[in-house]
């Protein structure tokens, strides 16, 4: 029942955002703007989507090294399937599925024989998100304080909101990264905390929490050495600059007056947009893009709507198609993927014991 209510709420939010996005829009003019878009710039944007997916896979492969070996091909396939799942399933299911699909590939190819806990693998995904957040905030800060000062006079209220949101997110993400660094570097402190927990909680539950915490800290092995964090962060900048190039290319295709560094601001707005849990970012992504190019770069509204539709299609459709292709090759349907997400979550619930992501569910 709770899942049905959540689905209804999410769909209602998506419908409301789509209605806002299309309010007072001439759809015929939107279609005409899409037809007039310059194809060479759209092709460049499409190419960047493939490149950034490859960089994501390389970075994840690097973060997984302390847990066990995996190949780039397996990491790439799992990343594509995870992003496809997050686009078509609710509650960011792809983040749960990615480690399990990776293990499925490892088992099929007889590679990465080490047993790897799901919780440990999930920890690397949390670290990914923190690195992504920090990278986007650095790009946003470079625009706000260096490249985009002129916008402060053109739209002081909107610019102030962007600065406040960026500073707040920076404080939170830096604090979380610091906590994870302490946990990863001092596992004995976590052990002492778990011992105190065992004296206050039922022994079975406390034991389970201790196991999960231990596996989570193991998954943070990548940040026990600062050099590994710096290398992973170094991977994050070409990744997000590539995404910025894709966003800017669409702006050029629609002849918007957006400098390349202006894509740093649009990127930050789109990240906020996709944080709204609508299926595939529908509505939230579109409205964030429309708001950004009309408010800060004075794009015509109908053209902005057309650009939002195209940049969303380029950002989501290729990844979903590639992910579905890999799913089909592995004998997985969208329905089975939904079941797999449920099984993955259940494996982390308190009634479970040790979890190995090398087990292939349902096979």
Coordinates of C-alpha atoms in Angstrom, one line a residue:
X1 CA 0.0 0.0 0.0
X2 CA 2.8 2.4 0.9
X3 CA 4.5 1.8 -2.5
X4 CA 1.2 2.6 -4.3
X5 CA 0.8 5.8 -2.4
X6 CA 4.4 6.8 -3.1
X7 CA 3.9 6.1 -6.8
X8 CA 0.7 8.2 -6.9
X9 CA 2.5 11.1 -5.2
X10 CA 5.5 10.9 -7.6
X11 CA 3.2 10.8 -10.7
X12 CA 1.2 13.7 -9.3
X13 CA 4.4 15.7 -8.8
X14 CA 5.6 14.8 -12.3
X15 CA 2.3 15.8 -13.8
X16 CA 2.3 19.1 -12.0
X17 CA 5.8 20.0 -13.2
X18 CA 5.0 19.0 -16.8
X19 CA 1.9 21.3 -16.6
X20 CA 4.1 24.2 -15.3
X21 CA 6.7 23.5 -17.9
X22 CA 4.1 23.6 -20.8
X23 CA 2.1 26.5 -19.3
X24 CA 1.4 29.2 -22.0
X25 CA 3.6 27.3 -24.6
X26 CA 2.9 27.2 -28.3
X27 CA 3.6 23.5 -29.1
X28 CA 3.7 24.2 -32.9
X29 CA 6.5 26.7 -32.3
X30 CA 8.2 24.3 -30.0
X31 CA 8.1 21.7 -32.8
X32 CA 9.4 24.2 -35.3
X33 CA 12.3 25.1 -33.0
X34 CA 13.3 21.5 -32.7
X35 CA 13.3 21.1 -36.5
X36 CA 15.5 24.2 -36.8
X37 CA 18.0 22.9 -34.3
X38 CA 21.5 22.5 -35.8
X39 CA 22.2 18.8 -36.1
X40 CA 26.0 19.0 -35.8
X41 CA 25.7 20.4 -32.3
X42 CA 23.1 17.8 -31.3
X43 CA 25.5 15.0 -32.6
X44 CA 28.3 16.4 -30.4
X45 CA 26.0 16.4 -27.4
X46 CA 25.0 12.8 -28.1
X47 CA 28.7 11.8 -28.3
X48 CA 29.4 13.4 -24.9
X49 CA 26.7 11.2 -23.3
X50 CA 28.6 8.0 -24.4
X51 CA 31.9 9.4 -23.2
X52 CA 30.6 10.4 -19.8
X53 CA 29.1 6.9 -19.3
X54 CA 32.5 5.4 -20.0
X55 CA 34.3 7.8 -17.6
X56 CA 31.7 6.8 -14.9
X57 CA 32.5 3.2 -15.5
X58 CA 36.2 3.8 -15.2
X59 CA 35.9 5.7 -12.0
X60 CA 33.6 3.1 -10.4
X61 CA 36.0 0.4 -11.4
X62 CA 38.8 2.3 -9.6
X63 CA 36.7 2.8 -6.5
X64 CA 35.8 -0.9 -6.4
X65 CA 39.5 -2.0 -6.4
X66 CA 39.8 -2.3 -2.6
X67 CA 36.8 -4.7 -2.6
X68 CA 37.9 -6.9 -5.6
X69 CA 38.8 -6.9 -9.2
X70 CA 36.4 -6.2 -12.0
X71 CA 36.8 -5.4 -15.7
X72 CA 35.9 -2.2 -17.4
X73 CA 33.4 -4.0 -19.6
X74 CA 31.5 -5.3 -16.6
X75 CA 31.6 -1.9 -14.9
X76 CA 30.4 -0.2 -18.0
X77 CA 27.5 -2.7 -18.5
X78 CA 26.5 -2.4 -14.8
X79 CA 26.6 1.4 -14.9
X80 CA 24.5 1.5 -18.0
X81 CA 21.9 -0.9 -16.6
X82 CA 21.9 1.0 -13.3
X83 CA 21.2 4.4 -14.9
X84 CA 18.6 2.8 -17.2
X85 CA 16.9 1.3 -14.1
X86 CA 16.9 4.7 -12.3
X87 CA 15.2 6.2 -15.3
X88 CA 12.3 3.8 -15.6
X89 CA 11.9 2.6 -12.0
X90 CA 11.1 4.6 -8.9
X91 CA 13.2 5.4 -5.8
X92 CA 16.6 5.5 -7.6
X93 CA 16.4 1.7 -8.0
X94 CA 19.4 1.7 -10.3
X95 CA 21.7 2.5 -7.4
X96 CA 20.6 -0.7 -5.7
X97 CA 20.8 -2.8 -8.8
X98 CA 24.2 -1.7 -10.0
X99 CA 26.3 -3.9 -7.6
X100 CA 24.1 -6.9 -8.2
X101 CA 24.2 -6.6 -12.0
X102 CA 28.0 -6.1 -11.8
X103 CA 28.3 -9.3 -9.7
X104 CA 26.1 -11.2 -12.3
X105 CA 28.6 -10.2 -15.0
X106 CA 31.6 -11.2 -12.9
X107 CA 30.0 -14.6 -12.3
X108 CA 29.2 -15.2 -15.9
X109 CA 32.7 -14.3 -17.0
X110 CA 34.5 -16.0 -14.2
X111 CA 36.2 -12.8 -13.2
X112 CA 36.4 -11.0 -9.9
X113 CA 36.3 -14.2 -7.9
X114 CA 36.5 -12.4 -4.6
X115 CA 33.2 -12.3 -2.6
X116 CA 32.1 -8.7 -2.2
X117 CA 29.4 -7.5 0.2
X118 CA 26.5 -5.6 -1.3
X119 CA 26.8 -3.0 1.5
X120 CA 30.5 -2.4 0.7
X121 CA 29.6 -1.9 -3.0
X122 CA 26.8 0.5 -2.0
X123 CA 29.4 2.5 0.0
X124 CA 31.4 3.2 -3.2
X125 CA 28.2 4.5 -4.8
X126 CA 27.7 6.9 -1.9
X127 CA 31.3 8.0 -2.3
X128 CA 30.6 8.5 -6.0
X129 CA 27.7 10.8 -5.2
X130 CA 29.7 12.9 -2.8
X131 CA 32.5 13.3 -5.3
X132 CA 29.9 14.3 -8.0
X133 CA 28.4 16.8 -5.6
X134 CA 31.8 18.4 -4.8
X135 CA 32.7 18.6 -8.4
X136 CA 29.5 20.2 -9.5
X137 CA 29.8 22.7 -6.6
X138 CA 33.4 23.6 -7.7
X139 CA 32.1 24.2 -11.2
X140 CA 29.2 26.3 -9.9
X141 CA 31.6 28.3 -7.6
X142 CA 33.9 29.0 -10.6
X143 CA 30.9 30.4 -12.5
X144 CA 29.5 32.4 -9.6
X145 CA 32.7 34.0 -8.5
X146 CA 34.8 34.1 -11.7
X147 CA 32.9 33.7 -15.0
X148 CA 29.4 34.8 -14.3
X149 CA 29.7 38.0 -12.3
X150 CA 27.7 39.9 -14.8
X151 CA 24.6 37.9 -14.1
X152 CA 24.6 39.1 -10.5
X153 CA 23.4 42.5 -11.8
X154 CA 21.0 41.1 -14.4
X155 CA 19.2 38.9 -11.9
X156 CA 20.4 39.5 -8.4
X157 CA 17.6 37.6 -6.7
X158 CA 18.0 34.4 -8.7
X159 CA 21.8 34.7 -8.5
X160 CA 21.6 35.0 -4.7
X161 CA 19.4 31.9 -4.4
X162 CA 21.9 29.9 -6.5
X163 CA 24.8 31.0 -4.3
X164 CA 23.0 30.2 -1.1
X165 CA 21.9 26.7 -2.4
X166 CA 25.5 26.0 -3.6
X167 CA 27.1 27.0 -0.3
X168 CA 24.6 25.0 1.7
X169 CA 25.2 21.8 -0.4
X170 CA 28.9 22.4 -0.2
X171 CA 28.9 22.4 3.6
X172 CA 26.7 19.3 3.9
X173 CA 28.7 17.3 1.3
X174 CA 32.1 18.2 2.8
X175 CA 30.9 17.3 6.3
X176 CA 29.6 13.9 5.1
X177 CA 32.9 13.2 3.3
X178 CA 34.8 14.1 6.4
X179 CA 32.7 11.7 8.5
X180 CA 33.2 8.9 6.0
X181 CA 36.9 9.6 5.9
X182 CA 37.1 9.2 9.7
X183 CA 35.1 6.0 9.6
X184 CA 37.2 4.5 6.9
X185 CA 40.5 5.5 8.5
X186 CA 39.6 4.5 12.1
X187 CA 37.5 1.3 11.9
X188 CA 38.5 0.5 15.5
X189 CA 36.5 3.5 16.7
X190 CA 33.5 2.1 14.9
X191 CA 34.2 -1.3 16.6
X192 CA 34.1 0.3 20.0
X193 CA 30.8 2.0 19.2
X194 CA 29.3 -1.3 18.1
X195 CA 30.4 -2.9 21.3
X196 CA 28.6 -0.2 23.3
X197 CA 25.6 -0.7 21.0
X198 CA 25.5 -4.4 21.8
X199 CA 25.1 -3.6 25.5
X200 CA 22.0 -1.5 24.9
X201 CA 20.2 -3.3 22.0
X202 CA 19.1 -6.9 21.5
X203 CA 22.1 -9.0 20.7
X204 CA 20.8 -10.3 17.4
X205 CA 19.9 -6.9 16.1
X206 CA 23.1 -5.3 17.4
X207 CA 25.2 -8.1 15.8
X208 CA 23.5 -7.5 12.4
X209 CA 24.1 -3.7 12.7
X210 CA 27.8 -4.4 13.5
X211 CA 28.1 -6.6 10.4
X212 CA 26.5 -4.1 8.1
X213 CA 28.7 -1.3 9.5
X214 CA 31.8 -3.4 9.1
X215 CA 30.9 -4.1 5.4
X216 CA 30.1 -0.4 4.8
X217 CA 33.4 0.7 6.2
X218 CA 35.2 -1.9 4.0
X219 CA 33.5 -0.4 1.0
X220 CA 35.0 3.0 2.0
X221 CA 38.5 1.5 1.6
X222 CA 39.1 3.8 -1.4
X223 CA 39.3 6.8 1.0
X224 CA 41.6 5.3 3.6
X225 CA 44.4 6.8 1.4
X226 CA 43.8 10.5 0.5
X227 CA 45.7 9.9 -2.8
X228 CA 42.9 7.5 -3.9
X229 CA 40.3 10.1 -3.2
X230 CA 42.2 12.7 -5.2
X231 CA 42.5 10.4 -8.1
X232 CA 38.8 9.6 -8.0
X233 CA 38.0 13.3 -7.8
X234 CA 40.3 13.9 -10.7
X235 CA 38.2 11.4 -12.7
X236 CA 35.1 13.4 -11.7
X237 CA 36.2 16.7 -13.4
X238 CA 36.5 15.4 -17.0
X239 CA 33.2 13.5 -16.3
X240 CA 31.2 16.6 -15.4
X241 CA 33.0 18.8 -17.9
X242 CA 31.9 16.3 -20.6
X243 CA 28.4 16.6 -19.3
X244 CA 28.7 20.4 -19.4
X245 CA 29.9 20.2 -23.0
X246 CA 26.7 18.2 -23.9
X247 CA 24.5 20.8 -22.2
X248 CA 26.3 23.6 -23.9
X249 CA 26.1 21.9 -27.3
X250 CA 22.3 21.8 -27.1
X251 CA 22.3 25.5 -26.2
X252 CA 24.4 26.1 -29.4
X253 CA 22.0 23.9 -31.4
X254 CA 19.1 26.2 -30.4
X255 CA 21.2 29.4 -30.8
X256 CA 21.0 30.4 -27.1
X257 CA 23.4 33.1 -25.9
X258 CA 25.1 30.8 -23.4
X259 CA 28.9 30.7 -22.9
X260 CA 30.5 27.4 -22.2
X261 CA 31.0 28.4 -18.6
X262 CA 27.3 29.2 -18.4
X263 CA 26.7 25.4 -18.7
X264 CA 28.2 25.2 -15.1
X265 CA 25.1 27.1 -13.8
X266 CA 22.7 25.1 -16.0
X267 CA 24.3 21.9 -14.8
X268 CA 23.7 22.8 -11.2
X269 CA 20.1 23.6 -11.8
X270 CA 19.6 20.3 -13.7
X271 CA 21.2 18.4 -10.7
X272 CA 18.6 20.1 -8.5
X273 CA 15.9 19.1 -11.0
X274 CA 16.7 15.4 -11.1
X275 CA 16.9 15.4 -7.3
X276 CA 13.1 15.5 -7.5
X277 CA 12.1 11.8 -7.7
X278 CA 10.1 11.9 -10.9
X279 CA 10.4 8.9 -13.3
X280 CA 13.4 9.7 -15.6
X281 CA 13.5 13.3 -14.4
X282 CA 10.3 14.0 -16.4
X283 CA 9.0 17.5 -15.6
X284 CA 11.6 18.4 -13.0
X285 CA 14.6 18.2 -15.5
X286 CA 12.6 20.0 -18.1
X287 CA 11.5 22.9 -15.9
X288 CA 15.0 23.3 -14.4
X289 CA 16.5 23.7 -17.9
X290 CA 13.7 26.0 -19.1
X291 CA 14.1 28.2 -15.9
X292 CA 17.8 28.4 -16.3
X293 CA 18.0 29.4 -20.0
X294 CA 15.1 31.9 -19.7
X295 CA 15.9 33.5 -16.4
X296 CA 19.7 33.8 -16.7
X297 CA 20.3 33.8 -20.5
X298 CA 17.1 35.3 -21.8
X299 CA 16.2 32.5 -24.2
X300 CA 12.7 32.7 -25.7
X301 CA 10.3 30.5 -23.7
X302 CA 9.1 28.3 -26.6
X303 CA 12.7 27.7 -27.7
X304 CA 13.7 27.0 -24.1
X305 CA 11.0 24.4 -23.9
X306 CA 12.2 22.8 -27.2
X307 CA 15.8 22.8 -25.9
X308 CA 14.7 21.2 -22.6
X309 CA 12.9 18.4 -24.5
X310 CA 15.9 17.7 -26.6
X311 CA 18.6 17.8 -23.9
X312 CA 16.5 15.5 -21.8
X313 CA 16.1 13.1 -24.6
X314 CA 19.8 13.1 -25.3
X315 CA 20.6 12.7 -21.6
X316 CA 18.3 9.8 -20.9
X317 CA 17.2 7.9 -24.0
X318 CA 20.6 6.6 -25.2
X319 CA 21.5 5.4 -21.8
X320 CA 18.2 3.7 -21.3
X321 CA 18.5 2.0 -24.7
X322 CA 22.0 0.8 -24.0
X323 CA 21.0 -0.4 -20.5
X324 CA 18.0 -2.3 -22.0
X325 CA 20.3 -3.9 -24.6
X326 CA 22.6 -5.2 -21.9
X327 CA 19.6 -6.3 -19.8
X328 CA 18.3 -8.3 -22.8
X329 CA 21.7 -9.9 -23.4
X330 CA 21.6 -11.0 -19.8
X331 CA 18.0 -12.3 -20.0
X332 CA 16.5 -9.5 -17.8
X333 CA 13.2 -7.7 -18.4
X334 CA 12.1 -4.5 -16.8
X335 CA 9.7 -6.5 -14.6
X336 CA 12.6 -8.8 -13.5
X337 CA 14.7 -5.7 -12.9
X338 CA 12.0 -4.4 -10.6
X339 CA 12.0 -7.8 -8.7
X340 CA 15.8 -7.7 -8.6
X341 CA 15.6 -4.2 -6.9
X342 CA 13.2 -5.6 -4.3
X343 CA 15.4 -8.6 -3.7
X344 CA 18.5 -6.4 -3.4
X345 CA 16.8 -4.2 -0.7
X346 CA 15.6 -7.3 1.2
X347 CA 19.1 -8.6 1.4
X348 CA 20.0 -5.6 3.4
X349 CA 17.1 -5.9 5.9
X350 CA 17.6 -7.0 9.5
X351 CA 16.5 -10.6 8.9
X352 CA 19.3 -11.3 6.6
X353 CA 22.8 -12.6 7.3
X354 CA 25.9 -12.3 5.1
X355 CA 25.3 -11.0 1.6
X356 CA 27.4 -11.8 -1.4
X357 CA 26.8 -9.9 -4.6
X358 CA 28.2 -12.7 -6.6
X359 CA 25.0 -14.6 -6.1
X360 CA 22.8 -14.4 -9.2
X361 CA 19.2 -13.8 -8.1
X362 CA 16.7 -15.9 -9.8
X363 CA 19.1 -18.0 -11.8

